Amino acid sequence: MSEVNSSLSLANPHPANYNGTQKLGLALIAIGVLSLALAWVGIGKDQALYFFIAMLAGLMGGGLIYFYGTYGKLPAGIKNNRVFFSSIASRGALGWMLGIILTGFYISLYFFPKYLNGLISLFDPLSQLVRGKDSDQWFVYGTFYTIAVLVMGIKFMMKYRHNRYQLIRTSSVTFFQLILAWTLPIIMENLYNYGPYLSYFWPLDYDAIFPGSLS
């Protein structure tokens, strides 16, 4: 029989009780998201490098610290407790909002890139460093995708550190994404002035694979 909670309290009756390391990670993630939002609306355009460092350190560093606080001190083993009952995974408010945000981001990426000008400018320092030119919406997407693969890959290696298969599988995915899908096209473009950026056509810019679009 399911348990019925008749409380009228607006507070969560089952608080998560985050530890200090998790709270530090969440704080850094919040700083990263704030830097990203401010840059998106154009506030950090003149200080793109500082906002980019704050965003990258917040999202990557905060995420890794949070995952370490979640799994680092626990014994090895599968830990999927209440995963499908969280708000983001069980059609809750967070999941609904995240779906709207991602859908809007992809629509803007495809059809209205001018609305991403602030976000694109945020990645100019990195693009200038590795490509020698300003960023564009596809460089932003590829970099975001790579960051997500790296952070979530490390999370899975922490979570499944007892499973050799999962460690090898996750390591290979993160390696090929970072080296073949992100770094190699940049090297080819710099060395051979190779116009089409290989990751353009996967998984979004499918027009780049047609002969008429290549030069």
C-alpha atoms as a printed R data frame, in Angstrom:
    type eleno elety resid chain resno      x      y       z
1   ATOM     1    CA   MET     A     1  0.000  0.000   0.000
2   ATOM     2    CA   SER     A     2  1.349  3.428  -0.929
3   ATOM     3    CA   GLU     A     3  2.099  5.860   1.874
4   ATOM     4    CA   VAL     A     4 -0.197  8.902   1.991
5   ATOM     5    CA   ASN     A     5  1.202 12.184   3.245
6   ATOM     6    CA   SER     A     6 -1.647 14.406   4.361
7   ATOM     7    CA   SER     A     7  0.553 17.331   5.385
8   ATOM     8    CA   LEU     A     8 -0.427 20.741   3.976
9   ATOM     9    CA   SER     A     9  3.089 22.112   4.423
10  ATOM    10    CA   LEU     A    10  4.685 23.749   1.384
11  ATOM    11    CA   ALA     A    11  8.112 22.567   2.558
12  ATOM    12    CA   ASN     A    12  9.580 19.302   1.339
13  ATOM    13    CA   PRO     A    13  8.773 16.634   3.976
14  ATOM    14    CA   HIS     A    14 11.800 14.615   2.832
15  ATOM    15    CA   PRO     A    15 14.713 17.080   2.552
16  ATOM    16    CA   ALA     A    16 17.772 15.994   0.607
17  ATOM    17    CA   ASN     A    17 20.201 16.857   3.430
18  ATOM    18    CA   TYR     A    18 23.091 17.829   1.171
19  ATOM    19    CA   ASN     A    19 26.543 17.624   2.704
20  ATOM    20    CA   GLY     A    20 29.056 20.480   2.678
21  ATOM    21    CA   THR     A    21 30.846 19.299  -0.474
22  ATOM    22    CA   GLN     A    22 27.576 19.035  -2.384
23  ATOM    23    CA   LYS     A    23 26.539 22.518  -1.247
24  ATOM    24    CA   LEU     A    24 29.877 23.936  -2.410
25  ATOM    25    CA   GLY     A    25 29.440 22.272  -5.785
26  ATOM    26    CA   LEU     A    26 25.893 23.599  -6.135
27  ATOM    27    CA   ALA     A    27 27.068 27.104  -5.219
28  ATOM    28    CA   LEU     A    28 29.730 26.994  -7.949
29  ATOM    29    CA   ILE     A    29 27.183 25.669 -10.454
30  ATOM    30    CA   ALA     A    30 24.896 28.581  -9.562
31  ATOM    31    CA   ILE     A    31 27.774 31.021 -10.200
32  ATOM    32    CA   GLY     A    32 28.410 29.351 -13.550
33  ATOM    33    CA   VAL     A    33 24.752 29.563 -14.557
34  ATOM    34    CA   LEU     A    34 24.601 33.201 -13.438
35  ATOM    35    CA   SER     A    35 27.693 34.060 -15.508
36  ATOM    36    CA   LEU     A    36 26.158 32.296 -18.481
37  ATOM    37    CA   ALA     A    37 22.854 34.144 -18.109
38  ATOM    38    CA   LEU     A    38 24.522 37.538 -17.729
39  ATOM    39    CA   ALA     A    39 26.674 36.933 -20.792
40  ATOM    40    CA   TRP     A    40 23.633 35.756 -22.785
41  ATOM    41    CA   VAL     A    41 21.862 39.079 -22.262
42  ATOM    42    CA   GLY     A    42 25.017 40.943 -23.263
43  ATOM    43    CA   ILE     A    43 26.173 42.225 -19.870
44  ATOM    44    CA   GLY     A    44 29.580 40.526 -20.028
45  ATOM    45    CA   LYS     A    45 30.393 41.248 -23.664
46  ATOM    46    CA   ASP     A    46 33.337 43.543 -22.824
47  ATOM    47    CA   GLN     A    47 34.714 41.093 -20.247
48  ATOM    48    CA   ALA     A    48 34.056 37.877 -22.145
49  ATOM    49    CA   LEU     A    49 37.195 36.163 -20.864
50  ATOM    50    CA   TYR     A    50 36.317 36.662 -17.192
51  ATOM    51    CA   PHE     A    51 32.717 35.583 -17.698
52  ATOM    52    CA   PHE     A    52 33.863 32.541 -19.685
53  ATOM    53    CA   ILE     A    53 36.274 31.491 -16.927
54  ATOM    54    CA   ALA     A    54 33.561 31.962 -14.289
55  ATOM    55    CA   MET     A    55 31.080 29.977 -16.377
56  ATOM    56    CA   LEU     A    56 33.496 27.145 -17.148
57  ATOM    57    CA   ALA     A    57 34.876 26.905 -13.613
58  ATOM    58    CA   GLY     A    58 31.385 27.059 -12.138
59  ATOM    59    CA   LEU     A    59 29.749 24.463 -14.361
60  ATOM    60    CA   MET     A    60 32.656 22.024 -14.683
61  ATOM    61    CA   GLY     A    61 34.292 22.533 -11.289
62  ATOM    62    CA   GLY     A    62 31.000 22.777  -9.446
63  ATOM    63    CA   GLY     A    63 29.610 19.721 -11.171
64  ATOM    64    CA   LEU     A    64 32.668 17.619 -10.369
65  ATOM    65    CA   ILE     A    65 32.723 18.767  -6.740
66  ATOM    66    CA   TYR     A    66 29.012 17.994  -6.383
67  ATOM    67    CA   PHE     A    67 29.415 14.510  -7.859
68  ATOM    68    CA   TYR     A    68 32.409 13.846  -5.615
69  ATOM    69    CA   GLY     A    69 30.313 14.864  -2.622
70  ATOM    70    CA   THR     A    70 27.563 12.530  -3.809
71  ATOM    71    CA   TYR     A    71 29.580  9.410  -4.662
72  ATOM    72    CA   GLY     A    72 33.170  9.935  -3.516
73  ATOM    73    CA   LYS     A    73 32.874  8.764   0.069
74  ATOM    74    CA   LEU     A    74 30.289  6.052  -0.476
75  ATOM    75    CA   PRO     A    75 31.278  2.399  -0.976
76  ATOM    76    CA   ALA     A    76 31.501  1.254  -4.599
77  ATOM    77    CA   GLY     A    77 28.279 -0.106  -6.059
78  ATOM    78    CA   ILE     A    78 25.248  0.848  -8.097
79  ATOM    79    CA   LYS     A    79 23.411  3.789  -6.531
80  ATOM    80    CA   ASN     A    80 20.141  4.489  -8.313
81  ATOM    81    CA   ASN     A    81 18.035  5.146  -5.229
82  ATOM    82    CA   ARG     A    82 14.947  7.238  -6.045
83  ATOM    83    CA   VAL     A    83 16.377  8.291  -9.418
84  ATOM    84    CA   PHE     A    84 13.021  7.944 -11.170
85  ATOM    85    CA   PHE     A    85 11.235  9.833  -8.415
86  ATOM    86    CA   SER     A    86 13.178 13.073  -8.745
87  ATOM    87    CA   SER     A    87 11.462 16.142 -10.168
88  ATOM    88    CA   ILE     A    88 13.700 16.242 -13.210
89  ATOM    89    CA   ALA     A    89 13.165 12.575 -14.141
90  ATOM    90    CA   SER     A    90  9.526 11.954 -13.220
91  ATOM    91    CA   ARG     A    91  7.775 14.650 -15.281
92  ATOM    92    CA   GLY     A    92  8.065 17.105 -12.419
93  ATOM    93    CA   ALA     A    93  8.433 20.882 -12.529
94  ATOM    94    CA   LEU     A    94 12.206 20.807 -13.091
95  ATOM    95    CA   GLY     A    95 11.902 18.298 -15.909
96  ATOM    96    CA   TRP     A    96  9.171 20.337 -17.597
97  ATOM    97    CA   MET     A    97 11.170 23.588 -17.367
98  ATOM    98    CA   LEU     A    98 14.377 21.933 -18.584
99  ATOM    99    CA   GLY     A    99 12.521 20.513 -21.586
100 ATOM   100    CA   ILE     A   100 11.204 23.968 -22.508
101 ATOM   101    CA   ILE     A   101 14.642 25.566 -22.084
102 ATOM   102    CA   LEU     A   102 16.410 22.960 -24.258
103 ATOM   103    CA   THR     A   103 13.723 23.107 -26.941
104 ATOM   104    CA   GLY     A   104 13.944 26.897 -27.054
105 ATOM   105    CA   PHE     A   105 17.739 26.708 -27.212
106 ATOM   106    CA   TYR     A   106 17.671 24.354 -30.207
107 ATOM   107    CA   ILE     A   107 15.068 26.462 -32.008
108 ATOM   108    CA   SER     A   108 17.223 29.546 -31.501
109 ATOM   109    CA   LEU     A   109 20.319 27.639 -32.608
110 ATOM   110    CA   TYR     A   110 18.715 26.594 -35.880
111 ATOM   111    CA   PHE     A   111 16.471 29.481 -36.836
112 ATOM   112    CA   PHE     A   112 17.277 32.533 -34.681
113 ATOM   113    CA   PRO     A   113 21.037 32.547 -33.958
114 ATOM   114    CA   LYS     A   114 20.948 36.332 -33.558
115 ATOM   115    CA   TYR     A   115 19.210 35.788 -30.220
116 ATOM   116    CA   LEU     A   116 22.316 33.884 -29.081
117 ATOM   117    CA   ASN     A   117 24.772 36.696 -29.852
118 ATOM   118    CA   GLY     A   118 25.618 37.291 -26.203
119 ATOM   119    CA   LEU     A   119 26.147 33.580 -25.608
120 ATOM   120    CA   ILE     A   120 28.233 33.235 -28.778
121 ATOM   121    CA   SER     A   121 30.412 36.185 -27.780
122 ATOM   122    CA   LEU     A   122 31.076 34.486 -24.449
123 ATOM   123    CA   PHE     A   123 33.010 31.777 -26.315
124 ATOM   124    CA   ASP     A   124 35.093 34.207 -28.397
125 ATOM   125    CA   PRO     A   125 38.183 33.905 -26.116
126 ATOM   126    CA   LEU     A   126 38.246 30.110 -26.469
127 ATOM   127    CA   SER     A   127 37.530 30.246 -30.202
128 ATOM   128    CA   GLN     A   128 40.256 32.838 -30.747
129 ATOM   129    CA   LEU     A   129 42.680 30.669 -28.794
130 ATOM   130    CA   VAL     A   130 42.040 27.408 -30.647
131 ATOM   131    CA   ARG     A   131 40.744 28.587 -34.054
132 ATOM   132    CA   GLY     A   132 42.065 32.110 -34.445
133 ATOM   133    CA   LYS     A   133 38.637 33.599 -35.139
134 ATOM   134    CA   ASP     A   134 35.433 34.551 -33.346
135 ATOM   135    CA   SER     A   135 32.958 31.973 -32.198
136 ATOM   136    CA   ASP     A   136 29.724 30.969 -33.928
137 ATOM   137    CA   GLN     A   137 26.639 29.109 -32.782
138 ATOM   138    CA   TRP     A   138 27.960 25.704 -33.863
139 ATOM   139    CA   PHE     A   139 31.234 26.151 -32.008
140 ATOM   140    CA   VAL     A   140 29.196 27.059 -28.923
141 ATOM   141    CA   TYR     A   141 27.036 23.966 -29.277
142 ATOM   142    CA   GLY     A   142 30.007 21.670 -29.875
143 ATOM   143    CA   THR     A   143 31.822 23.057 -26.856
144 ATOM   144    CA   PHE     A   144 28.747 22.765 -24.622
145 ATOM   145    CA   TYR     A   145 28.230 19.197 -25.789
146 ATOM   146    CA   THR     A   146 31.866 18.312 -25.083
147 ATOM   147    CA   ILE     A   147 31.745 19.882 -21.614
148 ATOM   148    CA   ALA     A   148 28.604 17.888 -20.823
149 ATOM   149    CA   VAL     A   149 30.185 14.626 -22.020
150 ATOM   150    CA   LEU     A   150 33.327 15.238 -19.949
151 ATOM   151    CA   VAL     A   151 31.524 16.186 -16.734
152 ATOM   152    CA   MET     A   152 28.911 13.437 -16.968
153 ATOM   153    CA   GLY     A   153 31.587 10.955 -18.007
154 ATOM   154    CA   ILE     A   154 33.580 11.653 -14.857
155 ATOM   155    CA   LYS     A   155 30.373 11.381 -12.861
156 ATOM   156    CA   PHE     A   156 29.681  7.930 -14.292
157 ATOM   157    CA   MET     A   157 33.246  6.818 -13.608
158 ATOM   158    CA   MET     A   158 32.780  7.878  -9.975
159 ATOM   159    CA   LYS     A   159 29.416  6.139  -9.802
160 ATOM   160    CA   TYR     A   160 30.494  2.904 -11.510
161 ATOM   161    CA   ARG     A   161 34.126  2.794 -10.354
162 ATOM   162    CA   HIS     A   162 33.616 -0.825  -9.317
163 ATOM   163    CA   ASN     A   163 32.732 -1.909 -12.863
164 ATOM   164    CA   ARG     A   164 35.669 -2.254 -15.282
165 ATOM   165    CA   TYR     A   165 33.381 -2.417 -18.325
166 ATOM   166    CA   GLN     A   166 31.668  0.859 -17.436
167 ATOM   167    CA   LEU     A   167 35.019  2.563 -16.817
168 ATOM   168    CA   ILE     A   168 36.400  1.516 -20.211
169 ATOM   169    CA   ARG     A   169 33.133  2.345 -21.981
170 ATOM   170    CA   THR     A   170 32.821  5.794 -20.426
171 ATOM   171    CA   SER     A   171 36.512  6.601 -20.940
172 ATOM   172    CA   SER     A   172 36.269  5.752 -24.643
173 ATOM   173    CA   VAL     A   173 33.173  7.927 -25.119
174 ATOM   174    CA   THR     A   174 34.755 10.952 -23.441
175 ATOM   175    CA   PHE     A   175 38.061 10.436 -25.283
176 ATOM   176    CA   PHE     A   176 36.503 10.237 -28.747
177 ATOM   177    CA   GLN     A   177 34.249 13.209 -28.078
178 ATOM   178    CA   LEU     A   178 37.112 15.406 -26.857
179 ATOM   179    CA   ILE     A   179 39.791 14.309 -29.333
180 ATOM   180    CA   LEU     A   180 37.997 13.234 -32.529
181 ATOM   181    CA   ALA     A   181 34.787 15.257 -32.420
182 ATOM   182    CA   TRP     A   182 36.115 18.526 -30.937
183 ATOM   183    CA   THR     A   183 39.921 18.795 -31.101
184 ATOM   184    CA   LEU     A   184 40.721 17.076 -34.417
185 ATOM   185    CA   PRO     A   185 38.430 19.276 -36.567
186 ATOM   186    CA   ILE     A   186 40.050 22.380 -35.046
187 ATOM   187    CA   ILE     A   187 43.533 21.055 -35.846
188 ATOM   188    CA   MET     A   188 42.516 20.247 -39.429
189 ATOM   189    CA   GLU     A   189 40.991 23.680 -39.874
190 ATOM   190    CA   ASN     A   190 44.126 25.388 -38.587
191 ATOM   191    CA   LEU     A   191 46.594 23.268 -40.569
192 ATOM   192    CA   TYR     A   192 44.798 22.863 -43.875
193 ATOM   193    CA   ASN     A   193 42.340 25.753 -43.887
194 ATOM   194    CA   TYR     A   194 39.627 23.146 -44.014
195 ATOM   195    CA   GLY     A   195 36.379 25.106 -44.211
196 ATOM   196    CA   PRO     A   196 33.639 22.728 -43.015
197 ATOM   197    CA   TYR     A   197 33.873 22.031 -39.316
198 ATOM   198    CA   LEU     A   198 33.411 18.255 -39.045
199 ATOM   199    CA   SER     A   199 31.117 18.341 -36.039
200 ATOM   200    CA   TYR     A   200 28.742 20.714 -37.858
201 ATOM   201    CA   PHE     A   201 26.788 17.876 -39.400
202 ATOM   202    CA   TRP     A   202 26.484 15.847 -36.214
203 ATOM   203    CA   PRO     A   203 24.095 15.851 -34.604
204 ATOM   204    CA   LEU     A   204 22.466 19.136 -35.704
205 ATOM   205    CA   ASP     A   205 23.731 20.856 -38.846
206 ATOM   206    CA   TYR     A   206 22.838 18.138 -41.327
207 ATOM   207    CA   ASP     A   207 23.015 20.544 -44.305
208 ATOM   208    CA   ALA     A   208 26.812 20.498 -44.095
209 ATOM   209    CA   ILE     A   209 27.007 16.909 -45.416
210 ATOM   210    CA   PHE     A   210 25.463 17.714 -48.797
211 ATOM   211    CA   PRO     A   211 27.913 18.287 -51.696
212 ATOM   212    CA   GLY     A   212 26.412 21.629 -52.643
213 ATOM   213    CA   SER     A   213 27.266 23.064 -49.237
214 ATOM   214    CA   LEU     A   214 30.949 22.092 -49.365
215 ATOM   215    CA   SER     A   215 33.661 24.244 -50.906
